[in-house]
JSON list of C-alpha atoms in Angstrom, two decimals:
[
{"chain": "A", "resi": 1, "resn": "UNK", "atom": "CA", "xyz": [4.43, -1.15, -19.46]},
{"chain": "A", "resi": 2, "resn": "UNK", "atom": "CA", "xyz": [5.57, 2.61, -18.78]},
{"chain": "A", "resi": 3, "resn": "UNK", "atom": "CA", "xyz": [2.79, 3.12, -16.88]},
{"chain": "A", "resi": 4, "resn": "UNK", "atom": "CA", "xyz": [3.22, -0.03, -14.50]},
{"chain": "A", "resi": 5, "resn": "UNK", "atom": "CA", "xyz": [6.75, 0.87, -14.23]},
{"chain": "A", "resi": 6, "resn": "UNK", "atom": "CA", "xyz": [5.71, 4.41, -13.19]},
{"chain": "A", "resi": 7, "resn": "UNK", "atom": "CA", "xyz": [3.24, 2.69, -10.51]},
{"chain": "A", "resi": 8, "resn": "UNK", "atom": "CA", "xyz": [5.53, 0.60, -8.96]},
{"chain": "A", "resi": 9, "resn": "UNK", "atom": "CA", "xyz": [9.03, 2.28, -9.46]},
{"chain": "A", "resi": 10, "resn": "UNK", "atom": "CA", "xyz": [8.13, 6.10, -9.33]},
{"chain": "A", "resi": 11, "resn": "UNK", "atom": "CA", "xyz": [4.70, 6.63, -7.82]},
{"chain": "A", "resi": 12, "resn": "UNK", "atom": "CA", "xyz": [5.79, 10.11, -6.60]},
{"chain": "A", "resi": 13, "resn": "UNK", "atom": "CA", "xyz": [7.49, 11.23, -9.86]},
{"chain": "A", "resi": 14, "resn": "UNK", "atom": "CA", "xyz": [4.10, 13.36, -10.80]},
{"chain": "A", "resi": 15, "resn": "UNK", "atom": "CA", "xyz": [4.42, 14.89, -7.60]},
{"chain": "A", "resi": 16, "resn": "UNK", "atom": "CA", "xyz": [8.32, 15.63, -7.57]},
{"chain": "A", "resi": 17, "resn": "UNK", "atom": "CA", "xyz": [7.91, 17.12, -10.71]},
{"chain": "A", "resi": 18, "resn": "UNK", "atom": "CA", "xyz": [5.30, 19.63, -9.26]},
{"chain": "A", "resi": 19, "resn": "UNK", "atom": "CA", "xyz": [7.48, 20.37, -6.50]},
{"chain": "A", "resi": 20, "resn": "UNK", "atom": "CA", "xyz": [10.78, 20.81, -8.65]},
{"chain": "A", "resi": 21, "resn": "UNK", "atom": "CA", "xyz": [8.56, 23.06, -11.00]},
{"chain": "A", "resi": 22, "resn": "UNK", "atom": "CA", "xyz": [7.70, 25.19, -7.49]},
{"chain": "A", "resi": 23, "resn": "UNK", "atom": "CA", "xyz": [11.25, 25.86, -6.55]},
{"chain": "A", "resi": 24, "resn": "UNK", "atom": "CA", "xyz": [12.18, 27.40, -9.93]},
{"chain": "A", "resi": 25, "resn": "UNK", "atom": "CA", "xyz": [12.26, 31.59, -9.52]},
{"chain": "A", "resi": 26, "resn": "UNK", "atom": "CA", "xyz": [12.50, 34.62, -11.98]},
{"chain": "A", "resi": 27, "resn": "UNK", "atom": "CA", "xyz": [15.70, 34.78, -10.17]},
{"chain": "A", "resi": 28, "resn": "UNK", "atom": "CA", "xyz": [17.04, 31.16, -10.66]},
{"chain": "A", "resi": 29, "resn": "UNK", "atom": "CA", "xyz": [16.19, 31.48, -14.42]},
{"chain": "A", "resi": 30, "resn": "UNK", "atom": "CA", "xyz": [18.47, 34.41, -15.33]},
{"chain": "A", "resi": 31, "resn": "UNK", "atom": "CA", "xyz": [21.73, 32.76, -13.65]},
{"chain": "A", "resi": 32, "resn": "UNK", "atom": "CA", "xyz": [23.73, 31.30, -16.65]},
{"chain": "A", "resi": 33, "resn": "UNK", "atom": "CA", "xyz": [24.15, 27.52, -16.09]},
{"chain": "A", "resi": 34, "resn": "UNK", "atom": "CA", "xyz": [27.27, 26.55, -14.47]},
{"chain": "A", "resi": 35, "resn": "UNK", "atom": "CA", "xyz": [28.10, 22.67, -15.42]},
{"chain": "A", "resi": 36, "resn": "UNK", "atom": "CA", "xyz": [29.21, 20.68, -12.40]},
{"chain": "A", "resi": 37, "resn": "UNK", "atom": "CA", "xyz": [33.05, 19.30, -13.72]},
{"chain": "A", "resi": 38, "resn": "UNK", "atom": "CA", "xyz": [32.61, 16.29, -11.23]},
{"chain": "A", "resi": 39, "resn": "UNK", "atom": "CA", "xyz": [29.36, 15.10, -13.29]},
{"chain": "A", "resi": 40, "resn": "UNK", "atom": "CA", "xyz": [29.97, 12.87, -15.81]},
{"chain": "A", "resi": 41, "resn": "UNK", "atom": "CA", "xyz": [27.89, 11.78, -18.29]},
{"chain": "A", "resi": 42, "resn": "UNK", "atom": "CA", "xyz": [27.91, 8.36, -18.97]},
{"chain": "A", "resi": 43, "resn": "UNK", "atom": "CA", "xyz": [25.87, 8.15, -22.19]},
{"chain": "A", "resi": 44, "resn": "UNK", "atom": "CA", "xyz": [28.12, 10.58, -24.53]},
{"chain": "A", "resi": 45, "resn": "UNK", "atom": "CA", "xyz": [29.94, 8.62, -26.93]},
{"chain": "A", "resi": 46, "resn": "UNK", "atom": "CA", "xyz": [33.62, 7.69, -26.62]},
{"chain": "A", "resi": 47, "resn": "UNK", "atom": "CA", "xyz": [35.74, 5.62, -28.73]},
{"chain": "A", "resi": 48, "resn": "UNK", "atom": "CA", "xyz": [34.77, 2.11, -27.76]},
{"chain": "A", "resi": 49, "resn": "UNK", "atom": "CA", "xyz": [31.52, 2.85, -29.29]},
{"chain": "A", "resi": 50, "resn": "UNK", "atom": "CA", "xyz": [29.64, 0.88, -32.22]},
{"chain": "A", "resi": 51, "resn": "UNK", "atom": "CA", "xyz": [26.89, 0.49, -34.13]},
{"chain": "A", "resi": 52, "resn": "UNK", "atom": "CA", "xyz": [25.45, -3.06, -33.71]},
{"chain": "A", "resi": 53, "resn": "UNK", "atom": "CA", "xyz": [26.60, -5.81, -36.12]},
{"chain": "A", "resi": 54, "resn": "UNK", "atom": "CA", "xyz": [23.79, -7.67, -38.02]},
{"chain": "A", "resi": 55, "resn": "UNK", "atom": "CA", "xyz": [24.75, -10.20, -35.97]},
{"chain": "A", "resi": 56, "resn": "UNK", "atom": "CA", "xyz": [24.27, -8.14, -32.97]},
{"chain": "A", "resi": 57, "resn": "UNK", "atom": "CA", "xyz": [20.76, -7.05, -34.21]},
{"chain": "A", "resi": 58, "resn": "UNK", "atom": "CA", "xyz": [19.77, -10.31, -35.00]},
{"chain": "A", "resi": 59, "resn": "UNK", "atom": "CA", "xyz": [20.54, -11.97, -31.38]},
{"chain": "A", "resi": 60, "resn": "UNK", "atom": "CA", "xyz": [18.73, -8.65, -29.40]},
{"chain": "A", "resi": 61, "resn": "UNK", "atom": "CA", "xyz": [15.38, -9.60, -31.90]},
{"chain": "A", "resi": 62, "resn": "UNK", "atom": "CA", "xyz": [15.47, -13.04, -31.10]},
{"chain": "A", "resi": 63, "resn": "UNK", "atom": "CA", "xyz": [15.78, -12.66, -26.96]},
{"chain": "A", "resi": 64, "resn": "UNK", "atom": "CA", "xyz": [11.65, -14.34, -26.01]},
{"chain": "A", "resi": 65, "resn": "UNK", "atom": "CA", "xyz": [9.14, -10.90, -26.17]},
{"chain": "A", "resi": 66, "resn": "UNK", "atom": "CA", "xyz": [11.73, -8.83, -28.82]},
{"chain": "A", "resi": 67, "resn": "UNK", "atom": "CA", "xyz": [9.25, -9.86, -31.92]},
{"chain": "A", "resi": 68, "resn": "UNK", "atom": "CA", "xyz": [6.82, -7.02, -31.00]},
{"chain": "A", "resi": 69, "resn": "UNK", "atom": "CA", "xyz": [7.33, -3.66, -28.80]},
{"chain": "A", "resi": 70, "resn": "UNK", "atom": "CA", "xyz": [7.25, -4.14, -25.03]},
{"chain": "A", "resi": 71, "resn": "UNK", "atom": "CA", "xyz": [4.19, -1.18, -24.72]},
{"chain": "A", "resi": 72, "resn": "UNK", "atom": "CA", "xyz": [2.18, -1.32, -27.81]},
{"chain": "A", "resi": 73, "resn": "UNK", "atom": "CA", "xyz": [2.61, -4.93, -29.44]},
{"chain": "A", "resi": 74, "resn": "UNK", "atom": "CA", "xyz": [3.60, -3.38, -32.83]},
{"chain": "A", "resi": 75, "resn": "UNK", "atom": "CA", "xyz": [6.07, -5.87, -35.03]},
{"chain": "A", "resi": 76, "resn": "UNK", "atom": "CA", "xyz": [9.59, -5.59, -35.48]},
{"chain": "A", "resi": 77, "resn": "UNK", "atom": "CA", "xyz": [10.73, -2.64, -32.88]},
{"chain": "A", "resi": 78, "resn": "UNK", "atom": "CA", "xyz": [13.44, -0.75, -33.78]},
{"chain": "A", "resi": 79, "resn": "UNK", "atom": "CA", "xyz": [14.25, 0.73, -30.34]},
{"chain": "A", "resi": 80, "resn": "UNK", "atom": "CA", "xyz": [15.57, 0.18, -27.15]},
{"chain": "A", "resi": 81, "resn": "UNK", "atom": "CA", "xyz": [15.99, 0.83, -23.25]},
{"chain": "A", "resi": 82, "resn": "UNK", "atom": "CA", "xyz": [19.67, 0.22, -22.82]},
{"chain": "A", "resi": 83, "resn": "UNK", "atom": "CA", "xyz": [17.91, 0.66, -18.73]},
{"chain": "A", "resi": 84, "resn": "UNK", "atom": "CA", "xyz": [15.45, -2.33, -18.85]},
{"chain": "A", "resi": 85, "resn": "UNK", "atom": "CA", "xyz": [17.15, -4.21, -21.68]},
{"chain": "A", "resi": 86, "resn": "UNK", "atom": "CA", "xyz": [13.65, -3.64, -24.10]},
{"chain": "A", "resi": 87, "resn": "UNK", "atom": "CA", "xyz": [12.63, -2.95, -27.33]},
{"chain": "A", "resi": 88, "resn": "UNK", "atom": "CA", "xyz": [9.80, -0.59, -28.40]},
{"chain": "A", "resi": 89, "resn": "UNK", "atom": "CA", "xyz": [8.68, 0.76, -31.65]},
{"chain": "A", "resi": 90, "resn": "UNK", "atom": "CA", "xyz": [9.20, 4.30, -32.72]},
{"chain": "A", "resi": 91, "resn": "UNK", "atom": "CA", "xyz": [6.09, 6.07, -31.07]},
{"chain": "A", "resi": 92, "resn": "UNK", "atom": "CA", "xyz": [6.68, 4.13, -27.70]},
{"chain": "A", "resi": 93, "resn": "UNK", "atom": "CA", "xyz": [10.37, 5.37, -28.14]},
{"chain": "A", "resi": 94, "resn": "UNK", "atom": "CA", "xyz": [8.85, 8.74, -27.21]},
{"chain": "A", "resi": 95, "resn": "UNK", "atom": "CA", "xyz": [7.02, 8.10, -24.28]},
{"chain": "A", "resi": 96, "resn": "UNK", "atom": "CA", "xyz": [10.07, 6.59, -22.90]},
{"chain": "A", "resi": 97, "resn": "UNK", "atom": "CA", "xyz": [12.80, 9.53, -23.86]},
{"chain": "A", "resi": 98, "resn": "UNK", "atom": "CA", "xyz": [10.27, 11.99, -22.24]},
{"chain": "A", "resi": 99, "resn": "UNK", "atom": "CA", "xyz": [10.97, 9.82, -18.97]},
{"chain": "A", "resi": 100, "resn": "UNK", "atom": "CA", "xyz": [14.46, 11.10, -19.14]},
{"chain": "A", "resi": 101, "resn": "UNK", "atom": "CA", "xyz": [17.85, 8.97, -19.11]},
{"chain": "A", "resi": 102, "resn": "UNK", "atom": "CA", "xyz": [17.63, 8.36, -15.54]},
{"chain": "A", "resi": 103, "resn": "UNK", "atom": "CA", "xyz": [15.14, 6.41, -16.14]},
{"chain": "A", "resi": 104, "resn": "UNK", "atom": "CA", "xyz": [14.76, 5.15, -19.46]},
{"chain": "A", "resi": 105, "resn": "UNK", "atom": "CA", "xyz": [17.90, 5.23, -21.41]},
{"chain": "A", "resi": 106, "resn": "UNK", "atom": "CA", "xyz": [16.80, 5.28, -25.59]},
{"chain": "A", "resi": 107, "resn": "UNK", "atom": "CA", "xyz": [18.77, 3.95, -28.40]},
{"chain": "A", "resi": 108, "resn": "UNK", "atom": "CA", "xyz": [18.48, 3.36, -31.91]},
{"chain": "A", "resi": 109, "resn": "UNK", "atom": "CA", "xyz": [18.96, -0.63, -32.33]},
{"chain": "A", "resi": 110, "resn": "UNK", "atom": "CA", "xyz": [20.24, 0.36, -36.09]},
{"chain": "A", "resi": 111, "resn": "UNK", "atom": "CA", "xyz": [21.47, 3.86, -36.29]},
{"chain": "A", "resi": 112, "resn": "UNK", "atom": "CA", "xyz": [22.84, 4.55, -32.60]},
{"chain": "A", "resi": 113, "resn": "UNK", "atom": "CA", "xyz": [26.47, 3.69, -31.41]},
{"chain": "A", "resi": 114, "resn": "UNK", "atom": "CA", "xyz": [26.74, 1.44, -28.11]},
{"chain": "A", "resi": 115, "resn": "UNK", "atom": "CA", "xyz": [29.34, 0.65, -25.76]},
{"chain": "A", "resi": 116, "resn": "UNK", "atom": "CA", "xyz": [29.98, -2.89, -24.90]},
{"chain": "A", "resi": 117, "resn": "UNK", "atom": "CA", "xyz": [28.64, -2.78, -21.88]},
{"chain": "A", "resi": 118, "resn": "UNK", "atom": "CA", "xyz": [24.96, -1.56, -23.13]},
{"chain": "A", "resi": 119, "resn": "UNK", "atom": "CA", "xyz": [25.05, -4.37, -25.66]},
{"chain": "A", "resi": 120, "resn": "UNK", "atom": "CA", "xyz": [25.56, -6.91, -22.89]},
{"chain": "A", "resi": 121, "resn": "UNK", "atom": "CA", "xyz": [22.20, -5.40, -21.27]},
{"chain": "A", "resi": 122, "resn": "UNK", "atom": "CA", "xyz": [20.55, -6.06, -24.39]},
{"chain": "A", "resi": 123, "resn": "UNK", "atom": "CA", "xyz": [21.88, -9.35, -24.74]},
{"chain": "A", "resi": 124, "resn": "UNK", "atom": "CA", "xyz": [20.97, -10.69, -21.07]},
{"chain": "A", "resi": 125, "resn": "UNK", "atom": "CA", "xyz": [17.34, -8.55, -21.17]},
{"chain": "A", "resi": 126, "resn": "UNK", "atom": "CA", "xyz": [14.46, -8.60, -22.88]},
{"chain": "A", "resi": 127, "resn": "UNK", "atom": "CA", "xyz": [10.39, -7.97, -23.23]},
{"chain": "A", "resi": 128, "resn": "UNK", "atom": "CA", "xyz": [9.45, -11.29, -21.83]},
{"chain": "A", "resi": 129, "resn": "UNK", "atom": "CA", "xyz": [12.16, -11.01, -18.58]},
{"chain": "A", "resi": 130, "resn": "UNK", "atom": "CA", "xyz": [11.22, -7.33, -17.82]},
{"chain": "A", "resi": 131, "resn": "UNK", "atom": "CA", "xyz": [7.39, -8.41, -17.87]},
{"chain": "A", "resi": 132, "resn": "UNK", "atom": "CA", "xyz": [7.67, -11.03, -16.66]},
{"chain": "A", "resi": 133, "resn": "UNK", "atom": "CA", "xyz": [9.52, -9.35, -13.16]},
{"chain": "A", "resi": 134, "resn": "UNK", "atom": "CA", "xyz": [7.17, -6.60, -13.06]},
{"chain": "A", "resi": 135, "resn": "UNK", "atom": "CA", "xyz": [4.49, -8.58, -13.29]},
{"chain": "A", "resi": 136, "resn": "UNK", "atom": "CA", "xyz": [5.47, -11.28, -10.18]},
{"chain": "A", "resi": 137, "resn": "UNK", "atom": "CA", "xyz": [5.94, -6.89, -8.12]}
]
């Protein structure tokens, strides 16, 4: 799955990151980081977060494909792409959080706090819908 995604979504990411990794000087690495006060980040957690309800839980695991993880086929995932509205198991979590946010957002479907909005996602996605799409690319 990550690797189709990467094919058809981002087949220049290898080479952007070999190009970012060129820019970088001695110089640039001593200047303290300045944070940009116009970026925001829209993952931190505010106050309309929650944990999922059992309820909650129980409708994301019964969405067609949510039985097993989207990458690896292992039973009963127990994480999730708030981006593509998946569900993985814990090693597959990995591969996807070293994608970064921008690409693959990763939650905990039990332990991790959502906004409503992310929870919708989850609701309307899906293993079956996101394979099934990159599949008819």
């Amino acid at each position: 799955f990550v690797s189709l995604f990467l094919h058809i979504f981002h087949p220049t990411a290898q080479q952007s990151n070999q190009d970012d990794r060129q820019h970088i000087t001695k110089q640039s690495l001593k200047q303290p980081h300045t944070p940009n006060p116009t970026h925001q980040n829209t993952h931190q957690q505010t106050p309309n977060m929650v944990q999922m309800t059992p309820g909650d839980q129980a409708m994301v695991k019964v969405i067609p494909g949510n039985d097993q993880c989207c990458d690896c086929g292992m039973k009963n995932p127990q994480w999730a792409s708030v981006s593509f509205g998946t569900v993985f198991c814990l090693d597959c979590s990995g591969v996807h959080r070293s994608l970064g946010v921008h690409i693959s957002f990763v939650r905990s479907i039990a332990m991790d706090s959502w906004t409503p909005q992310q929870l919708q996602i989850m609701k309307l996605g899906g293993n079956k819908k996101c394979k099934d799409y990159l599949a008819s690319k």
